[in-house]
């Protein structure tokens, strides 16, 4: 028999209604019948009152069966809800969404646009599939719940790093191979806008840029430094602002891989020479990608500054560290300081007061170094190590120094091989 | 041989008052052009030669401004591309996005496509030009910089991270020559069908809690950070702990 308890609304209704002609019958069924003593009085058997609850404890129902909840044993512990699967078999057309994939994962911006893509398919009708086109390294494992029907991962050395020319060539091949209804790009500084403009120029399409209100017929986009709303017919290529639609959260999708037949590209005229080392403390803290933040648990400040230099991290601080005069006010993270957006935030000796937590709300990965395993920062962190900050920072610096040494010697070897 | 550098300029819009002004990125493009070519820099505008804003650009120390005279609704691309071809430009500098009109930022891309030149977007600086190749610094998000090399001729769109423009001097600006040529007469036919209105404020996204039961809603409103999601290392040696952090930093690519 199945585990599912079925309610009988009629029976419940009769149980609630004491004036119902059948009430007596139902109520006595529930309680095991009425017992009359030898003198005709109604007797209650005290040991028969109540029932055994789900964890083995006797419960007495003082509502006398008037509670509306279904009776009987509770179903098994709440299972993880499986969202319904949205399936698209042999689609008629595709909506290509070229994701930014900052750090190899879908950004919030990407997810909003995936939501919009599904909205467009619903409005246009037909059997359309949403494709996430990604380049380079992909670490995302939640394509299915983000609303991706197909994943087109274009791999190859030519597409790694800064390669807009190779990427746009691949996209024109996608256009030739599949029937693409729309190209959606995030209008972002992470490369989405650049790639979209290149593709639009290549295909000779007029894109809508900074679009923020889009449906199947019309799209509204910003112009003249965001002082103008331009309404026009929805074009093939769209560059969308953040929060242009709501992300998918009620369905699961197949996220089956798709392939591009021909990934050969012509030699690039722009050659990538890699990232340039910038002084991490010159980057505005609100923008910094990697922050090493110090709190009241730091006792060796010289070591902390050295650690941030070795790691190449921007320095941050809790309010206590600032108030005590160890760090400048401009470095304070939190409600009364800077709200940071780092991808990685290493909190050394910070307890995680709510005022501090507000400031790191947008951080992806928090690493906590703390002596107290029960503090709030440990609860927020993706990785927490419990121990003395000085000791762990010293070990960490050693590892990073070793790593730099080996990568330097690797490079030297490569150079000597090339020579 | 000195290189032919051309900066393209447009009419900007002050973000608060809405008055026309030197566009921020375009004036940075002029500044970078002055750094690369000195007074040989050619500054080109497609539009109205009477526009007073052009004098503000000229006040940065330009002898003359080339204007390809055309109406406001005409397409600037054909005029600019034929001018660039005729002048045999080596480096063309533009802003990333204009501050007036459609602001699509497509101008440099369309020019590059028509001329068949490479385009580098969001340039912070052009470091040096040697052997027909330029070393260019690109501005990336989060204050990062990337170095690329690109063969001449090319088009570069200049980011806000580039050197800020110098002050504009009023008198020299007035005295500068406006060298007018005829621009294109091709009208922008697509744009005629658009409707334009002052920008509406975008609605703020509300945090909607999609909870099925009252208990879930209560939890969503009051819950403290839950433990158990992250990994906690307690009894390992300090070295193992440091290694775990190090691995995470490498995986996230913040240490290179
Ligand atoms: C109106 C208002 C605004 C505020 N705004 C801010 C704000 O913007 N930013 C902010 O940060 N704070 C702010 N605060 C202060 C905030 O409430 C906390 O007091 C502060 O964040 C605590 O800083 P902390 O975590 O560094 O110190 P503590 O709470 O003292 O925590 C120190 C932590 O270090 C650990 N520790 C100790 N020794 C070691 C060791 N040797 N190795 C490793 N760990 C160790 C301890 O276990 C503890 O968890 C504000 C407060 C108020 C009232």
PDB file of N, CA and C and ligand atoms in Angstrom, chain A residues 294-299 317-321 332-338 348-357 369-372 375 387-390, ligand 1:
ATOM      1  N   UNK A 294      40.740  41.158   7.885  1.00  0.00           N
ATOM      2  CA  UNK A 294      41.264  40.936   9.226  1.00  0.00           C
ATOM      3  C   UNK A 294      40.292  41.432  10.264  1.00  0.00           C
ATOM      4  N   UNK A 295      40.178  40.672  11.370  1.00  0.00           N
ATOM      5  CA  UNK A 295      39.315  41.085  12.469  1.00  0.00           C
ATOM      6  C   UNK A 295      40.081  41.101  13.769  1.00  0.00           C
ATOM      7  N   UNK A 296      39.323  40.994  14.824  1.00  0.00           N
ATOM      8  CA  UNK A 296      39.899  41.061  16.163  1.00  0.00           C
ATOM      9  C   UNK A 296      40.793  39.857  16.468  1.00  0.00           C
ATOM     10  N   UNK A 297      40.715  38.824  15.625  1.00  0.00           N
ATOM     11  CA  UNK A 297      41.512  37.623  15.882  1.00  0.00           C
ATOM     12  C   UNK A 297      42.910  37.692  15.303  1.00  0.00           C
ATOM     13  N   UNK A 298      43.297  38.835  14.743  1.00  0.00           N
ATOM     14  CA  UNK A 298      44.657  38.998  14.212  1.00  0.00           C
ATOM     15  C   UNK A 298      45.504  39.646  15.297  1.00  0.00           C
ATOM     16  N   UNK A 299      46.619  39.016  15.588  1.00  0.00           N
ATOM     17  CA  UNK A 299      47.498  39.611  16.602  1.00  0.00           C
ATOM     18  C   UNK A 299      48.824  40.048  16.020  1.00  0.00           C
ATOM     19  N   UNK A 317      38.874  44.748   6.466  1.00  0.00           N
ATOM     20  CA  UNK A 317      38.954  44.683   7.917  1.00  0.00           C
ATOM     21  C   UNK A 317      37.567  44.737   8.520  1.00  0.00           C
ATOM     22  N   UNK A 318      37.433  44.213   9.732  1.00  0.00           N
ATOM     23  CA  UNK A 318      36.183  44.388  10.458  1.00  0.00           C
ATOM     24  C   UNK A 318      36.261  45.712  11.210  1.00  0.00           C
ATOM     25  N   UNK A 319      35.146  46.098  11.778  1.00  0.00           N
ATOM     26  CA  UNK A 319      35.117  47.399  12.418  1.00  0.00           C
ATOM     27  C   UNK A 319      36.041  47.456  13.634  1.00  0.00           C
ATOM     28  N   UNK A 320      36.150  46.335  14.324  1.00  0.00           N
ATOM     29  CA  UNK A 320      37.003  46.337  15.512  1.00  0.00           C
ATOM     30  C   UNK A 320      38.452  46.618  15.122  1.00  0.00           C
ATOM     31  N   UNK A 321      38.905  45.977  14.040  1.00  0.00           N
ATOM     32  CA  UNK A 321      40.278  46.198  13.597  1.00  0.00           C
ATOM     33  C   UNK A 321      40.487  47.654  13.209  1.00  0.00           C
ATOM     34  N   UNK A 332      37.216  49.240   5.925  1.00  0.00           N
ATOM     35  CA  UNK A 332      36.201  48.541   6.710  1.00  0.00           C
ATOM     36  C   UNK A 332      35.125  47.935   5.823  1.00  0.00           C
ATOM     37  N   UNK A 333      34.824  46.666   6.092  1.00  0.00           N
ATOM     38  CA  UNK A 333      33.780  45.958   5.354  1.00  0.00           C
ATOM     39  C   UNK A 333      32.553  45.870   6.245  1.00  0.00           C
ATOM     40  N   UNK A 334      31.400  46.140   5.720  1.00  0.00           N
ATOM     41  CA  UNK A 334      30.183  45.936   6.496  1.00  0.00           C
ATOM     42  C   UNK A 334      29.194  47.056   6.359  1.00  0.00           C
ATOM     43  N   UNK A 335      28.217  47.051   7.246  1.00  0.00           N
ATOM     44  CA  UNK A 335      27.093  47.977   7.147  1.00  0.00           C
ATOM     45  C   UNK A 335      27.565  49.419   7.098  1.00  0.00           C
ATOM     46  N   UNK A 336      28.526  49.777   7.931  1.00  0.00           N
ATOM     47  CA  UNK A 336      28.996  51.161   7.947  1.00  0.00           C
ATOM     48  C   UNK A 336      30.280  51.324   7.151  1.00  0.00           C
ATOM     49  N   UNK A 337      30.680  50.292   6.464  1.00  0.00           N
ATOM     50  CA  UNK A 337      31.876  50.388   5.636  1.00  0.00           C
ATOM     51  C   UNK A 337      31.512  50.143   4.187  1.00  0.00           C
ATOM     52  N   UNK A 338      32.287  49.320   3.510  1.00  0.00           N
ATOM     53  CA  UNK A 338      32.059  49.033   2.098  1.00  0.00           C
ATOM     54  C   UNK A 338      31.295  47.722   1.953  1.00  0.00           C
ATOM     55  N   UNK A 348      39.722  36.376   8.378  1.00  0.00           N
ATOM     56  CA  UNK A 348      40.661  35.867   9.374  1.00  0.00           C
ATOM     57  C   UNK A 348      40.325  36.503  10.719  1.00  0.00           C
ATOM     58  N   UNK A 349      39.915  35.686  11.677  1.00  0.00           N
ATOM     59  CA  UNK A 349      39.608  36.187  13.015  1.00  0.00           C
ATOM     60  C   UNK A 349      38.459  37.170  13.032  1.00  0.00           C
ATOM     61  N   UNK A 350      37.419  36.874  12.238  1.00  0.00           N
ATOM     62  CA  UNK A 350      36.226  37.721  12.248  1.00  0.00           C
ATOM     63  C   UNK A 350      35.056  36.858  12.709  1.00  0.00           C
ATOM     64  N   UNK A 351      34.325  37.350  13.701  1.00  0.00           N
ATOM     65  CA  UNK A 351      33.290  36.501  14.299  1.00  0.00           C
ATOM     66  C   UNK A 351      32.047  36.428  13.427  1.00  0.00           C
ATOM     67  N   UNK A 352      31.789  37.457  12.622  1.00  0.00           N
ATOM     68  CA  UNK A 352      30.609  37.426  11.763  1.00  0.00           C
ATOM     69  C   UNK A 352      29.412  38.089  12.393  1.00  0.00           C
ATOM     70  N   UNK A 353      29.626  39.266  12.977  1.00  0.00           N
ATOM     71  CA  UNK A 353      28.496  40.054  13.478  1.00  0.00           C
ATOM     72  C   UNK A 353      27.625  40.438  12.291  1.00  0.00           C
ATOM     73  N   UNK A 354      26.334  40.644  12.562  1.00  0.00           N
ATOM     74  CA  UNK A 354      25.404  40.883  11.453  1.00  0.00           C
ATOM     75  C   UNK A 354      25.804  42.107  10.642  1.00  0.00           C
ATOM     76  N   UNK A 355      26.368  43.125  11.316  1.00  0.00           N
ATOM     77  CA  UNK A 355      26.769  44.332  10.588  1.00  0.00           C
ATOM     78  C   UNK A 355      27.883  44.013   9.602  1.00  0.00           C
ATOM     79  N   UNK A 356      28.700  43.045   9.937  1.00  0.00           N
ATOM     80  CA  UNK A 356      29.768  42.658   9.020  1.00  0.00           C
ATOM     81  C   UNK A 356      29.191  41.782   7.905  1.00  0.00           C
ATOM     82  N   UNK A 357      28.284  40.882   8.254  1.00  0.00           N
ATOM     83  CA  UNK A 357      27.701  39.958   7.277  1.00  0.00           C
ATOM     84  C   UNK A 357      26.945  40.698   6.179  1.00  0.00           C
ATOM     85  N   UNK A 369      38.828  31.670   8.885  1.00  0.00           N
ATOM     86  CA  UNK A 369      39.901  31.171   9.744  1.00  0.00           C
ATOM     87  C   UNK A 369      39.588  31.710  11.124  1.00  0.00           C
ATOM     88  N   UNK A 370      39.294  30.819  12.063  1.00  0.00           N
ATOM     89  CA  UNK A 370      38.803  31.286  13.350  1.00  0.00           C
ATOM     90  C   UNK A 370      39.086  30.232  14.411  1.00  0.00           C
ATOM     91  N   UNK A 371      39.233  30.673  15.664  1.00  0.00           N
ATOM     92  CA  UNK A 371      39.453  29.701  16.739  1.00  0.00           C
ATOM     93  C   UNK A 371      38.136  29.156  17.269  1.00  0.00           C
ATOM     94  N   UNK A 372      37.033  29.819  16.927  1.00  0.00           N
ATOM     95  CA  UNK A 372      35.739  29.453  17.487  1.00  0.00           C
ATOM     96  C   UNK A 372      34.899  28.778  16.401  1.00  0.00           C
ATOM     97  N   UNK A 375      31.061  30.193  15.659  1.00  0.00           N
ATOM     98  CA  UNK A 375      30.700  31.572  15.350  1.00  0.00           C
ATOM     99  C   UNK A 375      29.970  31.663  14.008  1.00  0.00           C
ATOM    100  N   UNK A 387      41.409  27.213  14.012  1.00  0.00           N
ATOM    101  CA  UNK A 387      42.777  27.219  14.496  1.00  0.00           C
ATOM    102  C   UNK A 387      43.279  28.639  14.629  1.00  0.00           C
ATOM    103  N   UNK A 388      44.512  28.728  15.084  1.00  0.00           N
ATOM    104  CA  UNK A 388      45.078  30.048  15.316  1.00  0.00           C
ATOM    105  C   UNK A 388      45.436  30.702  13.987  1.00  0.00           C
ATOM    106  N   UNK A 389      45.048  31.953  13.839  1.00  0.00           N
ATOM    107  CA  UNK A 389      45.222  32.626  12.555  1.00  0.00           C
ATOM    108  C   UNK A 389      46.696  32.737  12.169  1.00  0.00           C
ATOM    109  N   UNK A 390      47.539  33.010  13.152  1.00  0.00           N
ATOM    110  CA  UNK A 390      48.941  33.256  12.844  1.00  0.00           C
ATOM    111  C   UNK A 390      49.592  32.018  12.230  1.00  0.00           C
TER     112      UNK A 390
HETATM  113  C1  LIG C   1      25.826  50.563  14.327  1.00  0.00           C
HETATM  114  C2  LIG C   1      26.911  49.540  14.152  1.00  0.00           C
HETATM  115  C3  LIG C   1      27.519  49.418  12.926  1.00  0.00           C
HETATM  116  C4  LIG C   1      28.521  48.504  12.735  1.00  0.00           C
HETATM  117  N1  LIG C   1      29.078  48.376  11.496  1.00  0.00           N
HETATM  118  C5  LIG C   1      30.038  47.461  11.301  1.00  0.00           C
HETATM  119  C6  LIG C   1      30.638  47.315  10.027  1.00  0.00           C
HETATM  120  O1  LIG C   1      30.310  48.013   9.075  1.00  0.00           O
HETATM  121  N2  LIG C   1      31.603  46.392   9.858  1.00  0.00           N
HETATM  122  C7  LIG C   1      32.001  45.580  10.885  1.00  0.00           C
HETATM  123  O2  LIG C   1      32.875  44.749  10.652  1.00  0.00           O
HETATM  124  N3  LIG C   1      31.476  45.714  12.088  1.00  0.00           N
HETATM  125  C8  LIG C   1      30.503  46.636  12.345  1.00  0.00           C
HETATM  126  N4  LIG C   1      29.979  46.766  13.585  1.00  0.00           N
HETATM  127  C9  LIG C   1      30.586  46.039  14.690  1.00  0.00           C
HETATM  128  C10 LIG C   1      30.095  44.611  14.763  1.00  0.00           C
HETATM  129  O3  LIG C   1      28.918  44.583  15.502  1.00  0.00           O
HETATM  130  C11 LIG C   1      31.123  43.742  15.489  1.00  0.00           C
HETATM  131  O4  LIG C   1      31.444  44.328  16.719  1.00  0.00           O
HETATM  132  C12 LIG C   1      32.411  43.566  14.736  1.00  0.00           C
HETATM  133  O5  LIG C   1      32.153  43.231  13.396  1.00  0.00           O
HETATM  134  C13 LIG C   1      33.206  42.466  15.347  1.00  0.00           C
HETATM  135  O6  LIG C   1      34.466  42.414  14.737  1.00  0.00           O
HETATM  136  P1  LIG C   1      35.358  41.118  14.796  1.00  0.00           P
HETATM  137  O7  LIG C   1      34.606  39.998  14.242  1.00  0.00           O
HETATM  138  O8  LIG C   1      36.636  41.464  14.157  1.00  0.00           O
HETATM  139  O9  LIG C   1      35.652  40.950  16.360  1.00  0.00           O
HETATM  140  P2  LIG C   1      35.169  39.863  17.394  1.00  0.00           P
HETATM  141  O10 LIG C   1      33.713  39.802  17.440  1.00  0.00           O
HETATM  142  O11 LIG C   1      35.908  40.154  18.639  1.00  0.00           O
HETATM  143  O12 LIG C   1      35.632  38.511  16.791  1.00  0.00           O
HETATM  144  C14 LIG C   1      36.940  38.063  16.817  1.00  0.00           C
HETATM  145  C15 LIG C   1      36.960  36.655  16.296  1.00  0.00           C
HETATM  146  O13 LIG C   1      38.297  36.229  16.156  1.00  0.00           O
HETATM  147  C16 LIG C   1      38.447  34.932  16.679  1.00  0.00           C
HETATM  148  N5  LIG C   1      39.823  34.815  17.153  1.00  0.00           N
HETATM  149  C17 LIG C   1      40.374  35.297  18.286  1.00  0.00           C
HETATM  150  N6  LIG C   1      41.688  34.991  18.333  1.00  0.00           N
HETATM  151  C18 LIG C   1      41.967  34.301  17.219  1.00  0.00           C
HETATM  152  C19 LIG C   1      43.160  33.711  16.704  1.00  0.00           C
HETATM  153  N7  LIG C   1      44.315  33.773  17.323  1.00  0.00           N
HETATM  154  N8  LIG C   1      43.080  33.081  15.536  1.00  0.00           N
HETATM  155  C20 LIG C   1      41.888  33.005  14.853  1.00  0.00           C
HETATM  156  N9  LIG C   1      40.760  33.552  15.297  1.00  0.00           N
HETATM  157  C21 LIG C   1      40.792  34.190  16.472  1.00  0.00           C
HETATM  158  C22 LIG C   1      37.418  34.823  17.753  1.00  0.00           C
HETATM  159  O14 LIG C   1      37.040  33.466  17.903  1.00  0.00           O
HETATM  160  C23 LIG C   1      36.265  35.673  17.204  1.00  0.00           C
HETATM  161  O15 LIG C   1      35.413  34.865  16.428  1.00  0.00           O
HETATM  162  C24 LIG C   1      28.944  47.681  13.802  1.00  0.00           C
HETATM  163  C25 LIG C   1      28.324  47.818  15.045  1.00  0.00           C
HETATM  164  C26 LIG C   1      27.325  48.710  15.232  1.00  0.00           C
HETATM  165  C27 LIG C   1      26.698  48.823  16.551  1.00  0.00           C
END
